[in-house]
mmCIF file with all atom_site columns, C-alpha atoms and ligand atoms in Angstrom:
data_model
loop_
_atom_site.group_PDB
_atom_site.id
_atom_site.type_symbol
_atom_site.label_atom_id
_atom_site.label_alt_id
_atom_site.label_comp_id
_atom_site.label_asym_id
_atom_site.label_entity_id
_atom_site.label_seq_id
_atom_site.pdbx_PDB_ins_code
_atom_site.Cartn_x
_atom_site.Cartn_y
_atom_site.Cartn_z
_atom_site.occupancy
_atom_site.B_iso_or_equiv
_atom_site.pdbx_formal_charge
_atom_site.auth_seq_id
_atom_site.auth_comp_id
_atom_site.auth_asym_id
_atom_site.auth_atom_id
_atom_site.pdbx_PDB_model_num
ATOM   1   C CA  . UNK T 1 1   ? 138.918 107.538 172.352 1.00 0.00 ? 1   UNK T CA  1
ATOM   2   C CA  . UNK T 1 2   ? 140.515 107.695 168.809 1.00 0.00 ? 2   UNK T CA  1
ATOM   3   C CA  . UNK T 1 3   ? 138.368 107.686 165.876 1.00 0.00 ? 3   UNK T CA  1
ATOM   4   C CA  . UNK T 1 4   ? 139.333 108.290 162.010 1.00 0.00 ? 4   UNK T CA  1
ATOM   5   C CA  . UNK T 1 5   ? 139.628 111.942 161.166 1.00 0.00 ? 5   UNK T CA  1
ATOM   6   C CA  . UNK T 1 6   ? 136.711 112.766 158.184 1.00 0.00 ? 6   UNK T CA  1
ATOM   7   C CA  . UNK T 1 7   ? 136.272 115.986 156.190 1.00 0.00 ? 7   UNK T CA  1
ATOM   8   C CA  . UNK T 1 8   ? 133.819 117.445 158.298 1.00 0.00 ? 8   UNK T CA  1
ATOM   9   C CA  . UNK T 1 9   ? 136.476 117.907 161.335 1.00 0.00 ? 9   UNK T CA  1
ATOM   10  C CA  . UNK T 1 10  ? 138.730 119.215 159.258 1.00 0.00 ? 10  UNK T CA  1
ATOM   11  C CA  . UNK T 1 11  ? 139.290 122.664 160.982 1.00 0.00 ? 11  UNK T CA  1
ATOM   12  C CA  . UNK T 1 12  ? 139.705 121.385 164.020 1.00 0.00 ? 12  UNK T CA  1
ATOM   13  C CA  . UNK T 1 13  ? 141.953 119.268 162.773 1.00 0.00 ? 13  UNK T CA  1
ATOM   14  C CA  . UNK T 1 14  ? 144.218 121.587 161.186 1.00 0.00 ? 14  UNK T CA  1
ATOM   15  C CA  . UNK T 1 15  ? 143.745 123.892 164.508 1.00 0.00 ? 15  UNK T CA  1
ATOM   16  C CA  . UNK T 1 16  ? 145.545 120.802 166.104 1.00 0.00 ? 16  UNK T CA  1
ATOM   17  C CA  . UNK T 1 17  ? 148.346 120.126 163.751 1.00 0.00 ? 17  UNK T CA  1
ATOM   18  C CA  . UNK T 1 18  ? 149.227 124.069 163.491 1.00 0.00 ? 18  UNK T CA  1
ATOM   19  C CA  . UNK T 1 19  ? 150.233 122.974 167.091 1.00 0.00 ? 19  UNK T CA  1
ATOM   20  C CA  . UNK T 1 20  ? 153.158 120.755 165.148 1.00 0.00 ? 20  UNK T CA  1
ATOM   21  C CA  . UNK T 1 21  ? 156.819 122.812 164.828 1.00 0.00 ? 21  UNK T CA  1
ATOM   22  C CA  . UNK T 1 22  ? 156.505 121.625 161.046 1.00 0.00 ? 22  UNK T CA  1
ATOM   23  C CA  . UNK T 1 23  ? 153.159 123.060 160.763 1.00 0.00 ? 23  UNK T CA  1
ATOM   24  C CA  . UNK T 1 24  ? 153.212 126.994 161.228 1.00 0.00 ? 24  UNK T CA  1
ATOM   25  C CA  . UNK T 1 25  ? 153.155 127.845 157.433 1.00 0.00 ? 25  UNK T CA  1
ATOM   26  C CA  . UNK T 1 26  ? 149.129 128.116 156.398 1.00 0.00 ? 26  UNK T CA  1
ATOM   27  C CA  . UNK T 1 27  ? 150.215 126.715 152.911 1.00 0.00 ? 27  UNK T CA  1
ATOM   28  C CA  . UNK T 1 28  ? 152.355 123.642 154.554 1.00 0.00 ? 28  UNK T CA  1
ATOM   29  C CA  . UNK T 1 29  ? 149.619 122.761 156.602 1.00 0.00 ? 29  UNK T CA  1
ATOM   30  C CA  . UNK T 1 30  ? 146.727 122.622 154.114 1.00 0.00 ? 30  UNK T CA  1
ATOM   31  C CA  . UNK T 1 31  ? 148.667 120.327 152.294 1.00 0.00 ? 31  UNK T CA  1
ATOM   32  C CA  . UNK T 1 32  ? 149.519 118.095 154.989 1.00 0.00 ? 32  UNK T CA  1
ATOM   33  C CA  . UNK T 1 33  ? 146.072 117.760 155.597 1.00 0.00 ? 33  UNK T CA  1
ATOM   34  C CA  . UNK T 1 34  ? 145.434 117.144 152.172 1.00 0.00 ? 34  UNK T CA  1
ATOM   35  C CA  . UNK T 1 35  ? 147.483 114.243 152.181 1.00 0.00 ? 35  UNK T CA  1
ATOM   36  C CA  . UNK T 1 36  ? 145.983 112.666 155.027 1.00 0.00 ? 36  UNK T CA  1
ATOM   37  C CA  . UNK T 1 37  ? 142.374 113.073 153.111 1.00 0.00 ? 37  UNK T CA  1
ATOM   38  C CA  . UNK T 1 38  ? 143.986 111.390 149.536 1.00 0.00 ? 38  UNK T CA  1
ATOM   39  C CA  . UNK T 1 39  ? 147.154 109.403 150.452 1.00 0.00 ? 39  UNK T CA  1
ATOM   40  C CA  . UNK T 1 40  ? 145.970 106.132 151.923 1.00 0.00 ? 40  UNK T CA  1
ATOM   41  C CA  . UNK T 1 41  ? 149.481 105.444 153.016 1.00 0.00 ? 41  UNK T CA  1
ATOM   42  C CA  . UNK T 1 42  ? 148.773 108.579 155.437 1.00 0.00 ? 42  UNK T CA  1
ATOM   43  C CA  . UNK T 1 43  ? 146.404 107.873 158.104 1.00 0.00 ? 43  UNK T CA  1
ATOM   44  C CA  . UNK T 1 44  ? 145.007 110.420 160.555 1.00 0.00 ? 44  UNK T CA  1
ATOM   45  C CA  . UNK T 1 45  ? 143.216 109.800 164.111 1.00 0.00 ? 45  UNK T CA  1
ATOM   46  C CA  . UNK T 1 46  ? 141.666 112.337 166.657 1.00 0.00 ? 46  UNK T CA  1
ATOM   47  C CA  . UNK T 1 47  ? 140.959 111.888 170.265 1.00 0.00 ? 47  UNK T CA  1
ATOM   48  C CA  . UNK T 1 48  ? 137.366 112.766 171.460 1.00 0.00 ? 48  UNK T CA  1
ATOM   49  C CA  . UNK T 1 49  ? 136.710 112.598 174.794 1.00 0.00 ? 49  UNK T CA  1
ATOM   50  C CA  . UNK T 1 50  ? 132.773 113.235 175.388 1.00 0.00 ? 50  UNK T CA  1
ATOM   51  C CA  . UNK T 1 51  ? 132.360 115.787 172.610 1.00 0.00 ? 51  UNK T CA  1
ATOM   52  C CA  . UNK T 1 52  ? 135.422 117.180 172.119 1.00 0.00 ? 52  UNK T CA  1
ATOM   53  C CA  . UNK T 1 53  ? 138.169 116.844 170.382 1.00 0.00 ? 53  UNK T CA  1
ATOM   54  C CA  . UNK T 1 54  ? 141.538 117.619 172.104 1.00 0.00 ? 54  UNK T CA  1
ATOM   55  C CA  . UNK T 1 55  ? 144.261 115.483 170.221 1.00 0.00 ? 55  UNK T CA  1
ATOM   56  C CA  . UNK T 1 56  ? 145.707 114.331 166.700 1.00 0.00 ? 56  UNK T CA  1
ATOM   57  C CA  . UNK T 1 57  ? 147.793 111.982 165.748 1.00 0.00 ? 57  UNK T CA  1
ATOM   58  C CA  . UNK T 1 58  ? 149.281 110.952 162.340 1.00 0.00 ? 58  UNK T CA  1
ATOM   59  C CA  . UNK T 1 59  ? 150.909 108.497 160.572 1.00 0.00 ? 59  UNK T CA  1
ATOM   60  C CA  . UNK T 1 60  ? 152.485 107.007 157.101 1.00 0.00 ? 60  UNK T CA  1
ATOM   61  C CA  . UNK T 1 61  ? 152.703 104.042 156.747 1.00 0.00 ? 61  UNK T CA  1
ATOM   62  C CA  . UNK T 1 62  ? 155.295 102.249 155.144 1.00 0.00 ? 62  UNK T CA  1
ATOM   63  C CA  . UNK T 1 63  ? 156.846 99.236  153.373 1.00 0.00 ? 63  UNK T CA  1
ATOM   64  C CA  . UNK T 1 64  ? 157.407 96.195  155.291 1.00 0.00 ? 64  UNK T CA  1
ATOM   65  C CA  . UNK T 1 65  ? 154.682 96.991  157.972 1.00 0.00 ? 65  UNK T CA  1
ATOM   66  C CA  . UNK T 1 66  ? 156.267 100.016 159.882 1.00 0.00 ? 66  UNK T CA  1
ATOM   67  C CA  . UNK T 1 67  ? 154.223 103.386 160.368 1.00 0.00 ? 67  UNK T CA  1
ATOM   68  C CA  . UNK T 1 68  ? 156.007 106.522 160.819 1.00 0.00 ? 68  UNK T CA  1
ATOM   69  C CA  . UNK T 1 69  ? 154.376 108.892 163.733 1.00 0.00 ? 69  UNK T CA  1
ATOM   70  C CA  . UNK T 1 70  ? 154.881 111.834 162.107 1.00 0.00 ? 70  UNK T CA  1
ATOM   71  C CA  . UNK T 1 71  ? 152.244 114.126 163.667 1.00 0.00 ? 71  UNK T CA  1
ATOM   72  C CA  . UNK T 1 72  ? 151.057 114.168 167.217 1.00 0.00 ? 72  UNK T CA  1
ATOM   73  C CA  . UNK T 1 73  ? 149.433 117.279 168.966 1.00 0.00 ? 73  UNK T CA  1
ATOM   74  C CA  . UNK T 1 74  ? 147.040 117.616 172.295 1.00 0.00 ? 74  UNK T CA  1
ATOM   75  C CA  . UNK T 1 75  ? 144.930 121.197 172.582 1.00 0.00 ? 75  UNK T CA  1
ATOM   76  C CA  . UNK T 1 76  ? 147.051 122.906 175.492 1.00 0.00 ? 76  UNK T CA  1
ATOM   77  C CA  . UNK T 1 77  ? 144.325 123.074 177.580 1.00 0.00 ? 77  UNK T CA  1
ATOM   78  C CA  . UNK T 1 78  ? 144.475 119.323 178.058 1.00 0.00 ? 78  UNK T CA  1
ATOM   79  C CA  . UNK T 1 79  ? 148.360 118.752 178.171 1.00 0.00 ? 79  UNK T CA  1
ATOM   80  C CA  . UNK T 1 80  ? 149.888 116.956 180.937 1.00 0.00 ? 80  UNK T CA  1
ATOM   81  C CA  . UNK T 1 81  ? 147.124 114.820 181.717 1.00 0.00 ? 81  UNK T CA  1
ATOM   82  C CA  . UNK T 1 82  ? 148.581 111.812 179.447 1.00 0.00 ? 82  UNK T CA  1
ATOM   83  C CA  . UNK T 1 83  ? 146.734 111.992 176.378 1.00 0.00 ? 83  UNK T CA  1
ATOM   84  C CA  . UNK T 1 84  ? 149.593 112.251 174.248 1.00 0.00 ? 84  UNK T CA  1
ATOM   85  C CA  . UNK T 1 85  ? 150.755 108.604 175.618 1.00 0.00 ? 85  UNK T CA  1
ATOM   86  C CA  . UNK T 1 86  ? 147.258 107.608 175.822 1.00 0.00 ? 86  UNK T CA  1
ATOM   87  C CA  . UNK T 1 87  ? 146.714 107.898 171.670 1.00 0.00 ? 87  UNK T CA  1
ATOM   88  C CA  . UNK T 1 88  ? 150.396 106.425 171.242 1.00 0.00 ? 88  UNK T CA  1
ATOM   89  C CA  . UNK T 1 89  ? 148.528 103.078 173.105 1.00 0.00 ? 89  UNK T CA  1
ATOM   90  C CA  . UNK T 1 90  ? 145.455 103.013 171.060 1.00 0.00 ? 90  UNK T CA  1
ATOM   91  C CA  . UNK T 1 91  ? 146.775 103.468 168.083 1.00 0.00 ? 91  UNK T CA  1
ATOM   92  C CA  . UNK T 1 92  ? 149.650 100.445 169.416 1.00 0.00 ? 92  UNK T CA  1
ATOM   93  C CA  . UNK T 1 93  ? 146.480 98.124  169.468 1.00 0.00 ? 93  UNK T CA  1
ATOM   94  C CA  . UNK T 1 94  ? 144.806 99.953  166.135 1.00 0.00 ? 94  UNK T CA  1
ATOM   95  C CA  . UNK T 1 95  ? 148.317 98.391  164.257 1.00 0.00 ? 95  UNK T CA  1
ATOM   96  C CA  . UNK T 1 96  ? 149.847 95.798  166.398 1.00 0.00 ? 96  UNK T CA  1
ATOM   97  C CA  . UNK T 1 97  ? 151.667 94.360  163.390 1.00 0.00 ? 97  UNK T CA  1
ATOM   98  C CA  . UNK T 1 98  ? 153.408 97.323  162.481 1.00 0.00 ? 98  UNK T CA  1
ATOM   99  C CA  . UNK T 1 99  ? 156.206 99.001  164.129 1.00 0.00 ? 99  UNK T CA  1
ATOM   100 C CA  . UNK T 1 100 ? 155.962 102.139 164.862 1.00 0.00 ? 100 UNK T CA  1
ATOM   101 C CA  . UNK T 1 101 ? 158.819 104.534 164.643 1.00 0.00 ? 101 UNK T CA  1
ATOM   102 C CA  . UNK T 1 102 ? 159.062 108.059 165.717 1.00 0.00 ? 102 UNK T CA  1
ATOM   103 C CA  . UNK T 1 103 ? 160.323 111.025 163.054 1.00 0.00 ? 103 UNK T CA  1
ATOM   104 C CA  . UNK T 1 104 ? 162.717 113.504 163.632 1.00 0.00 ? 104 UNK T CA  1
ATOM   105 C CA  . UNK T 1 105 ? 159.967 115.876 164.617 1.00 0.00 ? 105 UNK T CA  1
ATOM   106 C CA  . UNK T 1 106 ? 157.734 113.510 166.911 1.00 0.00 ? 106 UNK T CA  1
ATOM   107 C CA  . UNK T 1 107 ? 161.154 111.821 168.871 1.00 0.00 ? 107 UNK T CA  1
ATOM   108 C CA  . UNK T 1 108 ? 161.726 113.866 171.519 1.00 0.00 ? 108 UNK T CA  1
ATOM   109 C CA  . UNK T 1 109 ? 157.923 113.466 172.907 1.00 0.00 ? 109 UNK T CA  1
ATOM   110 C CA  . UNK T 1 110 ? 157.923 109.578 171.757 1.00 0.00 ? 110 UNK T CA  1
ATOM   111 C CA  . UNK T 1 111 ? 161.161 108.830 173.226 1.00 0.00 ? 111 UNK T CA  1
ATOM   112 C CA  . UNK T 1 112 ? 159.113 109.029 176.538 1.00 0.00 ? 112 UNK T CA  1
ATOM   113 C CA  . UNK T 1 113 ? 156.445 106.372 175.541 1.00 0.00 ? 113 UNK T CA  1
ATOM   114 C CA  . UNK T 1 114 ? 156.473 102.938 174.643 1.00 0.00 ? 114 UNK T CA  1
ATOM   115 C CA  . UNK T 1 115 ? 156.555 102.396 170.766 1.00 0.00 ? 115 UNK T CA  1
HETATM 116 C C1  . COA M 2 .   ? 153.704 116.533 172.843 1.00 0.00 ? 201 COA M C1  1
HETATM 117 C C2  . COA M 2 .   ? 152.293 116.751 173.151 1.00 0.00 ? 201 COA M C2  1
HETATM 118 C C3  . COA M 2 .   ? 151.550 115.937 172.364 1.00 0.00 ? 201 COA M C3  1
HETATM 119 C C4  . COA M 2 .   ? 152.160 115.563 174.494 1.00 0.00 ? 201 COA M C4  1
HETATM 120 O O1  . COA M 2 .   ? 150.857 115.596 174.690 1.00 0.00 ? 201 COA M O1  1
HETATM 121 P P1  . COA M 2 .   ? 150.328 115.478 176.408 1.00 0.00 ? 201 COA M P1  1
HETATM 122 O O2  . COA M 2 .   ? 149.213 114.840 176.398 1.00 0.00 ? 201 COA M O2  1
HETATM 123 O O3  . COA M 2 .   ? 150.392 116.948 177.331 1.00 0.00 ? 201 COA M O3  1
HETATM 124 O O4  . COA M 2 .   ? 151.162 113.966 177.105 1.00 0.00 ? 201 COA M O4  1
HETATM 125 P P2  . COA M 2 .   ? 151.151 113.549 178.100 1.00 0.00 ? 201 COA M P2  1
HETATM 126 O O5  . COA M 2 .   ? 150.380 113.810 179.202 1.00 0.00 ? 201 COA M O5  1
HETATM 127 O O6  . COA M 2 .   ? 151.188 111.993 177.651 1.00 0.00 ? 201 COA M O6  1
HETATM 128 O O7  . COA M 2 .   ? 152.788 113.143 178.553 1.00 0.00 ? 201 COA M O7  1
HETATM 129 C C5  . COA M 2 .   ? 153.376 114.503 178.800 1.00 0.00 ? 201 COA M C5  1
HETATM 130 C C6  . COA M 2 .   ? 154.909 114.730 179.453 1.00 0.00 ? 201 COA M C6  1
HETATM 131 O O8  . COA M 2 .   ? 155.463 114.373 177.965 1.00 0.00 ? 201 COA M O8  1
HETATM 132 C C7  . COA M 2 .   ? 156.638 115.079 178.023 1.00 0.00 ? 201 COA M C7  1
HETATM 133 N N1  . COA M 2 .   ? 156.682 116.106 176.851 1.00 0.00 ? 201 COA M N1  1
HETATM 134 C C8  . COA M 2 .   ? 155.315 116.594 176.637 1.00 0.00 ? 201 COA M C8  1
HETATM 135 N N2  . COA M 2 .   ? 155.904 117.697 175.400 1.00 0.00 ? 201 COA M N2  1
HETATM 136 C C9  . COA M 2 .   ? 157.293 116.726 175.139 1.00 0.00 ? 201 COA M C9  1
HETATM 137 C C10 . COA M 2 .   ? 157.750 117.382 173.652 1.00 0.00 ? 201 COA M C10 1
HETATM 138 N N3  . COA M 2 .   ? 157.687 118.386 173.025 1.00 0.00 ? 201 COA M N3  1
HETATM 139 N N4  . COA M 2 .   ? 159.304 116.688 174.013 1.00 0.00 ? 201 COA M N4  1
HETATM 140 C C11 . COA M 2 .   ? 160.153 115.420 174.846 1.00 0.00 ? 201 COA M C11 1
HETATM 141 N N5  . COA M 2 .   ? 159.059 115.372 175.777 1.00 0.00 ? 201 COA M N5  1
HETATM 142 C C12 . COA M 2 .   ? 157.397 116.148 176.062 1.00 0.00 ? 201 COA M C12 1
HETATM 143 C C13 . COA M 2 .   ? 157.101 115.825 179.295 1.00 0.00 ? 201 COA M C13 1
HETATM 144 O O9  . COA M 2 .   ? 157.812 115.248 180.121 1.00 0.00 ? 201 COA M O9  1
HETATM 145 C C14 . COA M 2 .   ? 155.398 115.567 180.357 1.00 0.00 ? 201 COA M C14 1
HETATM 146 O O10 . COA M 2 .   ? 155.432 115.225 181.221 1.00 0.00 ? 201 COA M O10 1
HETATM 147 P P3  . COA M 2 .   ? 154.703 116.185 182.342 1.00 0.00 ? 201 COA M P3  1
HETATM 148 O O11 . COA M 2 .   ? 153.588 116.243 182.298 1.00 0.00 ? 201 COA M O11 1
HETATM 149 O O12 . COA M 2 .   ? 154.812 115.280 183.754 1.00 0.00 ? 201 COA M O12 1
HETATM 150 O O13 . COA M 2 .   ? 155.295 117.543 182.380 1.00 0.00 ? 201 COA M O13 1
HETATM 151 C C15 . COA M 2 .   ? 152.439 117.778 173.659 1.00 0.00 ? 201 COA M C15 1
HETATM 152 O O14 . COA M 2 .   ? 152.728 118.884 174.527 1.00 0.00 ? 201 COA M O14 1
HETATM 153 C C16 . COA M 2 .   ? 151.814 118.887 172.365 1.00 0.00 ? 201 COA M C16 1
HETATM 154 O O15 . COA M 2 .   ? 151.127 118.502 171.399 1.00 0.00 ? 201 COA M O15 1
HETATM 155 N N6  . COA M 2 .   ? 153.231 119.713 171.922 1.00 0.00 ? 201 COA M N6  1
HETATM 156 C C17 . COA M 2 .   ? 152.790 120.394 170.801 1.00 0.00 ? 201 COA M C17 1
HETATM 157 C C18 . COA M 2 .   ? 152.771 119.256 169.552 1.00 0.00 ? 201 COA M C18 1
HETATM 158 C C19 . COA M 2 .   ? 153.802 119.132 169.446 1.00 0.00 ? 201 COA M C19 1
HETATM 159 O O16 . COA M 2 .   ? 155.375 119.728 169.414 1.00 0.00 ? 201 COA M O16 1
HETATM 160 N N7  . COA M 2 .   ? 154.446 117.660 168.730 1.00 0.00 ? 201 COA M N7  1
HETATM 161 C C20 . COA M 2 .   ? 155.764 117.252 168.667 1.00 0.00 ? 201 COA M C20 1
HETATM 162 C C21 . COA M 2 .   ? 156.009 116.585 170.165 1.00 0.00 ? 201 COA M C21 1
HETATM 163 S S1  . COA M 2 .   ? 157.874 116.067 169.649 1.00 0.00 ? 201 COA M S1  1
#
């Protein structure tokens, strides 16, 4: 189930985001989480199963009802079980009037999902 990011999930969110190749630098990662906390166009969601947070997906809402998926990551112990694709599916349900798009850093996986 996708849940909305809140400040008390900051540590787990940063851990999950750090699996993205673009978020290896701590300063960059801190900037990224700050954008999600302060910019209303940046929306971050976590994937919760039972009591565990095991995935993350973040979008940038743009003009013209587009939502660019900037970050997507799943805890390595839970990969290859369809969670990545399920997060994309639930995100589409949350933003039915938006066109979901990949960016250059998320395209290789998102090309395998239905956007
Ligand atoms: C990409 C990621 C979120 C997929 O999560 P997942 O829950 O394992 O995804 P699913 O189980 O829904 O789909 C798995 C399929 O996606 C494909 N896949 C996984 N990572 C991929 C990648 N970086 N590029 C292209 N395809 C990828 C594989 O074909 C895989 O199939 P398999 O299980 O038969 O090997 C996860 O691998 C991850 O967190 N990677 C590190 C963060 C990252 O690089 N994100 C950007 C990806 S472009």
